[in-house]
Short mmCIF file of C-alpha atoms in Angstrom, two decimals:
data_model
loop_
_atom_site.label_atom_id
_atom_site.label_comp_id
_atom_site.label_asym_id
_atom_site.label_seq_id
_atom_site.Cartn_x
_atom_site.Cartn_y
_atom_site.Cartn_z
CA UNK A 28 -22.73 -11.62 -0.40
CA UNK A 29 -21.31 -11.00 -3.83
CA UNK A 30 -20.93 -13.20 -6.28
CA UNK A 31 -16.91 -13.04 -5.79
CA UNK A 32 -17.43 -13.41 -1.99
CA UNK A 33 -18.95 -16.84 -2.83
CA UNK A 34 -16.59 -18.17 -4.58
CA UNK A 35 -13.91 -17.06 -2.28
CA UNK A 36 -16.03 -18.60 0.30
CA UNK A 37 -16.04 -21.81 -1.50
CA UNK A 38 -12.39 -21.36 -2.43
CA UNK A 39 -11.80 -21.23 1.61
CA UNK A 40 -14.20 -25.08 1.24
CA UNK A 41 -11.45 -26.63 -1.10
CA UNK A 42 -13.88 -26.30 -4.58
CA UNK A 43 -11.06 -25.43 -7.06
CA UNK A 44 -13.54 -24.94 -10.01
CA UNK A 45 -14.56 -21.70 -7.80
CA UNK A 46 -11.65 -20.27 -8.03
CA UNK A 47 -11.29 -21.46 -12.01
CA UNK A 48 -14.22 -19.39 -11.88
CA UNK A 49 -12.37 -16.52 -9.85
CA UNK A 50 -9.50 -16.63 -12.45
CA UNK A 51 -11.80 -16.86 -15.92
CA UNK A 52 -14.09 -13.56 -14.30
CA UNK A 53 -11.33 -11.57 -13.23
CA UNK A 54 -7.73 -12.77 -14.47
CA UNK A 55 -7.47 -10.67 -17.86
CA UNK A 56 -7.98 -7.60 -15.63
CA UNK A 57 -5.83 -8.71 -13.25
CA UNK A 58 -3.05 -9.32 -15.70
CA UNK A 59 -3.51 -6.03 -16.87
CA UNK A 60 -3.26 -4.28 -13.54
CA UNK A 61 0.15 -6.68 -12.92
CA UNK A 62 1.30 -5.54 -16.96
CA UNK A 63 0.71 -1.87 -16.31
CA UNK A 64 3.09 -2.06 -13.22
CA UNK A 65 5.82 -4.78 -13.87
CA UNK A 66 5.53 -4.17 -17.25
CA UNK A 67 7.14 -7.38 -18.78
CA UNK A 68 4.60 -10.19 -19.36
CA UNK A 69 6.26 -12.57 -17.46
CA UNK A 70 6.58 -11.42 -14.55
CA UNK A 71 3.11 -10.12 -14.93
CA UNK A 72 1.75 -13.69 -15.00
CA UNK A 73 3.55 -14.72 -12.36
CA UNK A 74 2.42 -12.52 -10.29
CA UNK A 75 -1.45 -13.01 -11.22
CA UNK A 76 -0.50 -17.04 -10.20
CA UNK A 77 0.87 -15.91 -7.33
CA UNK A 78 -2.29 -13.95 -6.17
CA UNK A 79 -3.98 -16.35 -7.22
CA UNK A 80 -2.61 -19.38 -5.17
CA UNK A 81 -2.85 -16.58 -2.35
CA UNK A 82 -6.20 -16.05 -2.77
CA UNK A 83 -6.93 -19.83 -2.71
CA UNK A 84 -4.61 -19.83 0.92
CA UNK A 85 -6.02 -17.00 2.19
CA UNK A 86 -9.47 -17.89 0.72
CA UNK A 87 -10.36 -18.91 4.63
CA UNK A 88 -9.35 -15.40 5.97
CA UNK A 89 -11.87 -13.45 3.91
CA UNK A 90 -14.08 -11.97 6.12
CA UNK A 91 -16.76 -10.32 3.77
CA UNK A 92 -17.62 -8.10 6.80
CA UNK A 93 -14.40 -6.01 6.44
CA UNK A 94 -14.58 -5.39 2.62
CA UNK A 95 -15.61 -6.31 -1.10
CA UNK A 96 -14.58 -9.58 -2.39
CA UNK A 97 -12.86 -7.93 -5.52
CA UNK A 98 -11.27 -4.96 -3.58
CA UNK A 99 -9.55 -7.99 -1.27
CA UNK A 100 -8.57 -9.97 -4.55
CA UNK A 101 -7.22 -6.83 -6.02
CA UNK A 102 -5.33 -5.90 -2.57
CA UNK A 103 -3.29 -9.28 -2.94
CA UNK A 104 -2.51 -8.88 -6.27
CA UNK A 105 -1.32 -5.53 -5.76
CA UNK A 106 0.66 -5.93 -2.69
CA UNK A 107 2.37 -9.28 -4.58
CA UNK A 108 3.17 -6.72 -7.80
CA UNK A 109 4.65 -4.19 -5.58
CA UNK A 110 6.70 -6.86 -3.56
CA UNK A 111 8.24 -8.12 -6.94
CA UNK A 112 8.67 -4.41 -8.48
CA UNK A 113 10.65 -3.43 -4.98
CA UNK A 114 12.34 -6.62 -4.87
CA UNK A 115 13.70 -6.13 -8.70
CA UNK A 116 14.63 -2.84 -7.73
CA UNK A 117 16.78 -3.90 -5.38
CA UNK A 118 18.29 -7.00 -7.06
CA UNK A 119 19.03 -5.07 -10.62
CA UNK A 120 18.89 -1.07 -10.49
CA UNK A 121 17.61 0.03 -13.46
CA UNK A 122 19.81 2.63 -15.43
CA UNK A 123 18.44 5.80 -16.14
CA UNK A 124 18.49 4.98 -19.86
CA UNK A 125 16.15 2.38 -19.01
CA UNK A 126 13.18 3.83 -18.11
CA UNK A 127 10.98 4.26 -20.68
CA UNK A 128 9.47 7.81 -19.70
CA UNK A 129 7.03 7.91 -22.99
CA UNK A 130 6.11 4.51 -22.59
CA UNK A 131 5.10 5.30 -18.91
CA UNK A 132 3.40 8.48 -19.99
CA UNK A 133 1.00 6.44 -22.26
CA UNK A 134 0.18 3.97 -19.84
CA UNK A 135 -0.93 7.08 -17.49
CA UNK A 136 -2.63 8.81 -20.21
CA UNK A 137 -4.74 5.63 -21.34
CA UNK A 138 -5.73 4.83 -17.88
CA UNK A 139 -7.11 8.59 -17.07
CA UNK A 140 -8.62 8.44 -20.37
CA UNK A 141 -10.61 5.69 -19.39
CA UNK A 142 -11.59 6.35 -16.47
CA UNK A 143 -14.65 6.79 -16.46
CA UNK A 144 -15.98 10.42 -16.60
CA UNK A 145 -18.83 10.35 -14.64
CA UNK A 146 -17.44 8.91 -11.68
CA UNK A 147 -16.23 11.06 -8.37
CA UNK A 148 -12.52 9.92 -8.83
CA UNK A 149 -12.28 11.15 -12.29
CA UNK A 150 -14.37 14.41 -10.99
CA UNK A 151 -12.11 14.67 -7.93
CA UNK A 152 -8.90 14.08 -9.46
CA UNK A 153 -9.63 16.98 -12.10
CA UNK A 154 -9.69 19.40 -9.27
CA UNK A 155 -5.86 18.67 -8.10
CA UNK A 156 -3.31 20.43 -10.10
CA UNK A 157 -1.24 18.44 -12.95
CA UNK A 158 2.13 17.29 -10.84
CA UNK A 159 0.14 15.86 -7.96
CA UNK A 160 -2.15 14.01 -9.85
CA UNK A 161 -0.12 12.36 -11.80
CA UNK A 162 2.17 11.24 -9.23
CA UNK A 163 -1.37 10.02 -7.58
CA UNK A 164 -1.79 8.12 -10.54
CA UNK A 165 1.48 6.67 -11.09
CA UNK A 166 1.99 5.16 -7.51
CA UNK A 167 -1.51 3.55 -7.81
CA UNK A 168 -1.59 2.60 -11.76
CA UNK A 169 2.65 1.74 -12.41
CA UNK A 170 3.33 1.19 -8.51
CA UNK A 171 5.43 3.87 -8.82
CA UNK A 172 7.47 4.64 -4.73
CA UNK A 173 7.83 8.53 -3.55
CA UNK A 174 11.45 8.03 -5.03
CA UNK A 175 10.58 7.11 -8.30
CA UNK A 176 8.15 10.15 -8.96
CA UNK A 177 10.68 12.12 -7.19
CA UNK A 178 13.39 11.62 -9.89
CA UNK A 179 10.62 11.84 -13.03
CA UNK A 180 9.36 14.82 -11.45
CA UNK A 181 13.35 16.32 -10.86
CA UNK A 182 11.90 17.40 -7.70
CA UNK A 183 12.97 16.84 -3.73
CA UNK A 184 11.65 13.65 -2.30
CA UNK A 185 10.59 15.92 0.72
CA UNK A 186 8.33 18.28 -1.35
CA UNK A 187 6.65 14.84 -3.29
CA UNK A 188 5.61 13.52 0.04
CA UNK A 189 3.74 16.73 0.59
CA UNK A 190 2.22 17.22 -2.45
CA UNK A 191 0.41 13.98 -2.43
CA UNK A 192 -0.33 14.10 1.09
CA UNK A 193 -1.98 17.51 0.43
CA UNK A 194 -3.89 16.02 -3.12
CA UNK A 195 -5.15 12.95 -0.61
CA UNK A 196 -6.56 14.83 1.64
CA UNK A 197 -7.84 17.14 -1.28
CA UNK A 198 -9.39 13.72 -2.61
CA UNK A 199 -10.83 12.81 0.29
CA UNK A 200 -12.57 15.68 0.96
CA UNK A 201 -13.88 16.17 -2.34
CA UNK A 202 -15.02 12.25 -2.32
CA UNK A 203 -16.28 12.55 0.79
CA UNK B 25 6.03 7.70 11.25
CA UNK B 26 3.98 6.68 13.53
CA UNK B 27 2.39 9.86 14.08
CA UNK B 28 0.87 10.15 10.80
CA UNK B 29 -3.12 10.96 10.49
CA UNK B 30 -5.13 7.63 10.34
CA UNK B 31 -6.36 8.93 6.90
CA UNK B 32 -2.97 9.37 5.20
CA UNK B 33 -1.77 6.24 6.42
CA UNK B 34 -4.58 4.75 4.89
CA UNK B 35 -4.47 6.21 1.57
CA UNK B 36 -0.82 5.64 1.09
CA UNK B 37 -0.97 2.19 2.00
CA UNK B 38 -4.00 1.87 -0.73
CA UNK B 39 -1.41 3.85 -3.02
CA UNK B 40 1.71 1.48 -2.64
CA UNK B 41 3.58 4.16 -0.91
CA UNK B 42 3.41 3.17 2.52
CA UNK B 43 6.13 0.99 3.56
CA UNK B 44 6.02 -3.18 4.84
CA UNK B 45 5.44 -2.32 8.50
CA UNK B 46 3.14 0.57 8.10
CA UNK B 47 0.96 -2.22 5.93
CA UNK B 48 1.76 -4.39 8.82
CA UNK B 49 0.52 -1.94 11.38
CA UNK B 50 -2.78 -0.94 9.29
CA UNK B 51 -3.86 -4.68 8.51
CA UNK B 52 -3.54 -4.95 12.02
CA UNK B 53 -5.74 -2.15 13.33
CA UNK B 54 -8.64 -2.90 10.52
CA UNK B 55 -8.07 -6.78 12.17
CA UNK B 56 -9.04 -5.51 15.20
CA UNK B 57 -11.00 -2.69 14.89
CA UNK B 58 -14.52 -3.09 11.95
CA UNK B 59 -14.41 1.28 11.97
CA UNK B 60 -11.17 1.09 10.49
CA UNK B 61 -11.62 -2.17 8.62
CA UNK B 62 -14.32 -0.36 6.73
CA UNK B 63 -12.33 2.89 6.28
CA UNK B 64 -9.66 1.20 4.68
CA UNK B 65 -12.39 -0.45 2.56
CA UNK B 66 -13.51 2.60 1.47
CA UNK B 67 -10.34 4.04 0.09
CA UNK B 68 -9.53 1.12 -1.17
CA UNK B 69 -12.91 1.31 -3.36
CA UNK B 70 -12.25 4.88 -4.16
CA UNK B 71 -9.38 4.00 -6.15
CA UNK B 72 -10.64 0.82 -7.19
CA UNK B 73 -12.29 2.46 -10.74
CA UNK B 74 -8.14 2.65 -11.51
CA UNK B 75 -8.10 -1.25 -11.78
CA UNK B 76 -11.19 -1.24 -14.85
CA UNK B 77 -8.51 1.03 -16.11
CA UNK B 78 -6.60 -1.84 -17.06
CA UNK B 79 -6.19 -3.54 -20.22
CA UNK B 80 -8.54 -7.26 -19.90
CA UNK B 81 -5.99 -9.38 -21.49
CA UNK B 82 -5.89 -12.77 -22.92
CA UNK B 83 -4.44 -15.38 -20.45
CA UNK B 84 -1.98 -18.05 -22.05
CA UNK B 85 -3.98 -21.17 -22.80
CA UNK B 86 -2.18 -23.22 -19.46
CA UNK B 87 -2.69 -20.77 -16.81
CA UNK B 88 -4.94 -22.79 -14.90
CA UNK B 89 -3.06 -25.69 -15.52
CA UNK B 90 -0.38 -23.63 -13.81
CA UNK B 91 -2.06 -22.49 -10.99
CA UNK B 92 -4.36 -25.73 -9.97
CA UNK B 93 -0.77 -27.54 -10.01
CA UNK B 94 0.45 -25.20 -7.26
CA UNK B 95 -2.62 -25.27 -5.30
CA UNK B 96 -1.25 -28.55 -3.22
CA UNK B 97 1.88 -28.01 -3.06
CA UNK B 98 3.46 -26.12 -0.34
CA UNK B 99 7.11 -25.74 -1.60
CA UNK B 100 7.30 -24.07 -4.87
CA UNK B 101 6.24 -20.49 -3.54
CA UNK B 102 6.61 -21.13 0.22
CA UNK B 103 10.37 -20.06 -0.54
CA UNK B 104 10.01 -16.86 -1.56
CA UNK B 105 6.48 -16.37 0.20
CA UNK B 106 7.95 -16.89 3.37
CA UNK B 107 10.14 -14.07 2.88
CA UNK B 108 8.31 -11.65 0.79
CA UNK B 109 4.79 -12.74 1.16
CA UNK B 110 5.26 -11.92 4.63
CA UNK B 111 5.84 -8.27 4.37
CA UNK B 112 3.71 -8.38 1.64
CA UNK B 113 0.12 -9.08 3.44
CA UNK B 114 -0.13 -9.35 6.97
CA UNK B 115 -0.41 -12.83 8.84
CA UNK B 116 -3.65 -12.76 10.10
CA UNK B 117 -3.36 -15.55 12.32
CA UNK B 118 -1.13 -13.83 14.71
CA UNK B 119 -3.43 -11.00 15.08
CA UNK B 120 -6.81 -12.89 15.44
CA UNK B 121 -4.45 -14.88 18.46
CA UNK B 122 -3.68 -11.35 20.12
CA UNK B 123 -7.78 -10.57 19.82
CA UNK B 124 -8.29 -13.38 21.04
CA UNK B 125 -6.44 -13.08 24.11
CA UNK B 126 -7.96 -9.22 24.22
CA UNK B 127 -11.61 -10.42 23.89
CA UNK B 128 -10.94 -13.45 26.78
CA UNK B 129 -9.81 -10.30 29.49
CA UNK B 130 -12.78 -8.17 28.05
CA UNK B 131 -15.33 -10.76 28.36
CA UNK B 132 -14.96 -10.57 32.14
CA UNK B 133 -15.34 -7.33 32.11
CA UNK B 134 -18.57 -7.05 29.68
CA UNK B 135 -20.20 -9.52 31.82
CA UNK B 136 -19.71 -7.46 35.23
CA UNK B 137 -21.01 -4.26 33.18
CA UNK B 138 -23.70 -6.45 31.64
CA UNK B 139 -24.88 -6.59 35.32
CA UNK B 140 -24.33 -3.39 36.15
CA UNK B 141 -26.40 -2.37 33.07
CA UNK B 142 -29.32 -4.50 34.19
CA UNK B 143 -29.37 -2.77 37.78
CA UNK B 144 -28.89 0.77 36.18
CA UNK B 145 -31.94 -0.01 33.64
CA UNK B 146 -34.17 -1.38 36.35
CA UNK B 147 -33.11 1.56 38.94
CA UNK B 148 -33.44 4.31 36.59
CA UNK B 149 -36.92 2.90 35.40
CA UNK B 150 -36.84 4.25 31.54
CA UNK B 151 -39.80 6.13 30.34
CA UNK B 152 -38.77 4.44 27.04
CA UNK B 153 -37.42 0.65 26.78
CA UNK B 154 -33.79 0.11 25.12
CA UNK B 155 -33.68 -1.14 21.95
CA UNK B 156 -30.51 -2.30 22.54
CA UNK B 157 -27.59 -1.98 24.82
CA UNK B 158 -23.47 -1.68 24.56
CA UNK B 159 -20.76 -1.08 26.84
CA UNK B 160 -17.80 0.36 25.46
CA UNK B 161 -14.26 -0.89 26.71
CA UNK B 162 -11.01 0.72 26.20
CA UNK B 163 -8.03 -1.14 25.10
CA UNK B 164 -7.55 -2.48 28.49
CA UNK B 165 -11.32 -3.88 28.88
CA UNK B 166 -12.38 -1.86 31.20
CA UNK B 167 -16.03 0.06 30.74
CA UNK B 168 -15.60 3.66 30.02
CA UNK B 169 -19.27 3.93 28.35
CA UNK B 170 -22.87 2.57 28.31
CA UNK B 171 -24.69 3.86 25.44
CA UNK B 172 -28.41 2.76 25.27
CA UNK B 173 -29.93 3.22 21.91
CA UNK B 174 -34.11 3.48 21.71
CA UNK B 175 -35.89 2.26 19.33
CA UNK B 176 -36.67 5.75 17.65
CA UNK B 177 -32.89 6.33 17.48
CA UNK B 178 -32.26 8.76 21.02
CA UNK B 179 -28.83 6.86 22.46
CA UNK B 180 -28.30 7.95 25.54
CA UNK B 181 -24.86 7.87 26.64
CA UNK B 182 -23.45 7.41 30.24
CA UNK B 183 -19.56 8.33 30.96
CA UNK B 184 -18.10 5.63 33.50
CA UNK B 185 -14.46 7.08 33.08
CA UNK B 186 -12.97 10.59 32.86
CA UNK B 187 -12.03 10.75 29.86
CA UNK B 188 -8.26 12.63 29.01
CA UNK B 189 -9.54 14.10 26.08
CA UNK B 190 -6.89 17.02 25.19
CA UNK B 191 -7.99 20.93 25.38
CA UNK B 192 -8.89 20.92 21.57
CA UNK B 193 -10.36 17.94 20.71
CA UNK B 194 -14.11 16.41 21.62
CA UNK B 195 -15.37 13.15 21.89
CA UNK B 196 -17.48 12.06 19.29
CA UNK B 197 -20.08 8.88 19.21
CA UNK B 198 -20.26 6.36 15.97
CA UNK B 199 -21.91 3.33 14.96
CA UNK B 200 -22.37 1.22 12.29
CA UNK B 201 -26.55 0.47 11.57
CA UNK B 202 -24.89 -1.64 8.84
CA UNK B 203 -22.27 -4.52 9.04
CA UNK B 204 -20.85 -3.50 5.49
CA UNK B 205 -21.77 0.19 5.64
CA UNK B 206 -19.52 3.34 6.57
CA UNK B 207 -19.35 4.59 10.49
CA UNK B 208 -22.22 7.02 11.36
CA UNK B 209 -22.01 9.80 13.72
CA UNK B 210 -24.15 9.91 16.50
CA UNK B 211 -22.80 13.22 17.87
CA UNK B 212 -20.54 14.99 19.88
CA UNK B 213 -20.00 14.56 23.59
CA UNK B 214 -18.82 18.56 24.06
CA UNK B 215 -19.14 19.08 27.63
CA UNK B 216 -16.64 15.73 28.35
CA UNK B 217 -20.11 14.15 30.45
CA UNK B 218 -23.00 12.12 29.72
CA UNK B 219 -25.82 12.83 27.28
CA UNK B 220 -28.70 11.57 25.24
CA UNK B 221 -27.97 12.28 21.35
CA UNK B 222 -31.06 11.94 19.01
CA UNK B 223 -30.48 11.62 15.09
CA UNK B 224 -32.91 10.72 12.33
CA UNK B 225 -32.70 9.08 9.37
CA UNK B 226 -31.54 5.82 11.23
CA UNK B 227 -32.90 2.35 10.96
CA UNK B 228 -33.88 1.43 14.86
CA UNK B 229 -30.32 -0.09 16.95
CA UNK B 230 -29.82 -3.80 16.69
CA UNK B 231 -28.19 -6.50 18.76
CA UNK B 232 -24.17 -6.63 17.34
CA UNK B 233 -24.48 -2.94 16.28
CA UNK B 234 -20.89 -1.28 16.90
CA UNK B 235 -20.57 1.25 18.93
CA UNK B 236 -17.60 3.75 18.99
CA UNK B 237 -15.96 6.84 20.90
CA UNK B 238 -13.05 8.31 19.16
CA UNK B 239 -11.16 11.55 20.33
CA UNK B 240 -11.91 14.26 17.67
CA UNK B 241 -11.10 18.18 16.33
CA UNK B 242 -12.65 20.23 17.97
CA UNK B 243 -16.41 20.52 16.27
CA UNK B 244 -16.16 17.04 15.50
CA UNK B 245 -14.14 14.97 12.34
CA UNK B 246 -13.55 17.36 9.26
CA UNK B 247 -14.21 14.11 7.10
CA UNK B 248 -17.18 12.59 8.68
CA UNK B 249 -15.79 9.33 9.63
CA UNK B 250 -14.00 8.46 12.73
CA UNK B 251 -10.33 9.63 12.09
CA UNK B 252 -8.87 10.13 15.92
CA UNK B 253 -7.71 7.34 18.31
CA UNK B 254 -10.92 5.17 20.16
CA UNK B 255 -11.48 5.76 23.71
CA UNK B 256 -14.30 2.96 23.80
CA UNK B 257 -16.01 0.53 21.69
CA UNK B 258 -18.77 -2.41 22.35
CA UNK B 259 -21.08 -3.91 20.10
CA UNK B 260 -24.93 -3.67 21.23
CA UNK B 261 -26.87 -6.67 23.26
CA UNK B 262 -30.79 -6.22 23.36
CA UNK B 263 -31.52 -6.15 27.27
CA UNK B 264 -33.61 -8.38 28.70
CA UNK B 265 -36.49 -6.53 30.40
#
């Protein structure tokens, strides 16, 4: 078992400073994933609070069988970000003059950048053509829905679908 | 939507593009099923290298404070958890009730084939002992399979059922040597009967090792992992001869 696993495991026991510990290893990342894709900082630390009072709920359903401790932490917190980012969406529609295109670019830009160049993802998602990776990389990194790319990319909602259907298999070949 | 490759499904839900009750329906195959459990693990660690991506920032000096003050209390997210929580991440509970009402019908049933297995070991008097034994059930407990896996990694595999495997597609054998490791394929089943299937490379079978038959393309999966619907599954019991 991982170190993360453990805690979660002792989470799941009632120990509270485990999950302290949970929080001070992995909460600046996490509030960096949440900032990339709500993009205002508080709603970005809500959400980390939320995941992690989920976490500490949940802690009891972890099953380290079925998957990584940190890919299950992750999981919550991204599932909670997208819940709020749909759930804005719907409450206040954001005009078109809104949307920060450039700032979006950047955040896409600075998270390929970093990725690290030795690994298969990077390697893998070189080999798809521009468009589909980065609407790849902006439902995963900004939490961005087949709509959303569709209107940045001025292209049919239809054709999106396909094109990242055809890059994931493309990915998962080449990962594979 | 529903007819959607296993594989897509997977990787859009990993994305954020798949919608509540598609995450709904996945959570609740990988509850019930480990082969997709770890599939879905696996994508989700192929785009997990996205998340280091991320900027490590400074939390505000009362976020714990914050958090270990909700930890008790029940009512300040239960509002708006109860509403968007729940499409958010599956409940759990009400799946592990509907496996457990699956595994109750199927225990019957492993236990009648567990003595059938006994009389079909002793009758056929093996050359080589078991390592370990499974029978395979389909989703309405009944035995379709009994795969015996030797110790030097032959698993032979005895049909119980026809199988209605369409005019393209073969059935193909899995396990999983290792709880936390990716399905392994054992081979195909191309003629639609029985078999013995030797691979190397394999650590010798071990009681609680899954076993698997999933419907494949023809030749077998394109991706190496199981990716059509499962005819049969049963973990392994080491006989006792």
């Amino acid at each position: 078992m991982t170190d993360h696993a453990r805690l979660i495991k002792a989470c799941a026991a009632g120990d509270r400073a485990a999950l302290k510990r949970l929080m001070d290893a992995e909460g600046g990342r996490m509030l960096g994933v949440a900032t990339r894709m709500l993009r205002r900082s508080d709603l970005a630390e809500d959400a980390v609070q939320d995941a992690m009072v989920l976490v500490w709920r949940r802690a009891a359903q972890y099953d380290p069988d079925r998957g990584s401790a940190s890919g299950w932490v992750y999981t919550i917190l991204r599932n909670r970000c997208l819940t709020m980012l749909r759930n804005e969406a719907r409450e206040t529609p954001t005009a078109p003059e809104m949307i920060d295109e450039t700032l979006e670019s950047g955040v896409l830009d600075t998270a390929w950048d970093r990725l690290d160049t030795a690994s298969d993802l990077k390697r893998c998602l070189e080999g798809l053509d521009d468009g589909t990776r980065r609407a790849i990389l902006s439902s995963y990194v900004l939490g961005h829905s087949h709509g959303e790319i569709a209107g940045r990319m001025k292209a049919p909602l239809g054709s999106v679908k396909s094109w990242v259907r055809r890059g994931l298999s493309k990915l998962r070949e080449c990962l594979s | 939507m529903t007819d959607r490759p296993l594989d897509i499904l997977i990787d859009e839900c990993v994305l954020g593009l798949a919608g509540d009750d598609d995450i709904a329906r996945l959570e609740a195959m990988a509850a019930s099923d480990p082969m997709i459990a770890a599939r879905l693990d696996i994508a989700r660690q192929k785009f997990a290298p996205l998340d280091a991506t991320a900027d490590d920032m400074p939390l505000p000096d009362d976020f714990w404070v914050r958090i270990d003050a909700r930890l008790d209390g029940q009512s300040d997210m239960d509002a708006p958890v109860a509403t968007a929580d729940r499409a958010e991440v599956v409940d759990l509970n009400a799946v592990r009730t509907q496996a457990a009402r699956w595994r109750v019908s199927a225990l019957g049933g492993i236990a009648a084939a567990l003595v059938m297995t006994m009389v079909l070991a002793w009758s056929f008097m093996l050359p080589q002992e078991q390592a370990v034994v499974a029978v395979l059930l389909n989703d309405r407990g009944e035995a379709i399979a009994l795969v015996e896996g030797m110790p030097d990694n032959t698993t032979r595999v005895t049909l119980l059922e026809t199988q209605n495997v369409p005019q393209d597609k073969v059935m193909q054998v899995w396990t999983k040597p290792e709880d936390d490791g990716p399905p392994v394929s054992l081979g195909l089943l191309d003629t639609g009967r029985s078999r013995t299937l030797t691979i190397d490379g394999l650590p010798s079978p071990n009681a609680q090792q899954l076993y698997e038959i999933t419907s494949e393309p023809e030749g077998g999966s394109p991706t190496n992992l199981p990716t059509g619907p499962i005819l049969g599954k049963g973990f392994a019991k080491e006989p006792l001869i």
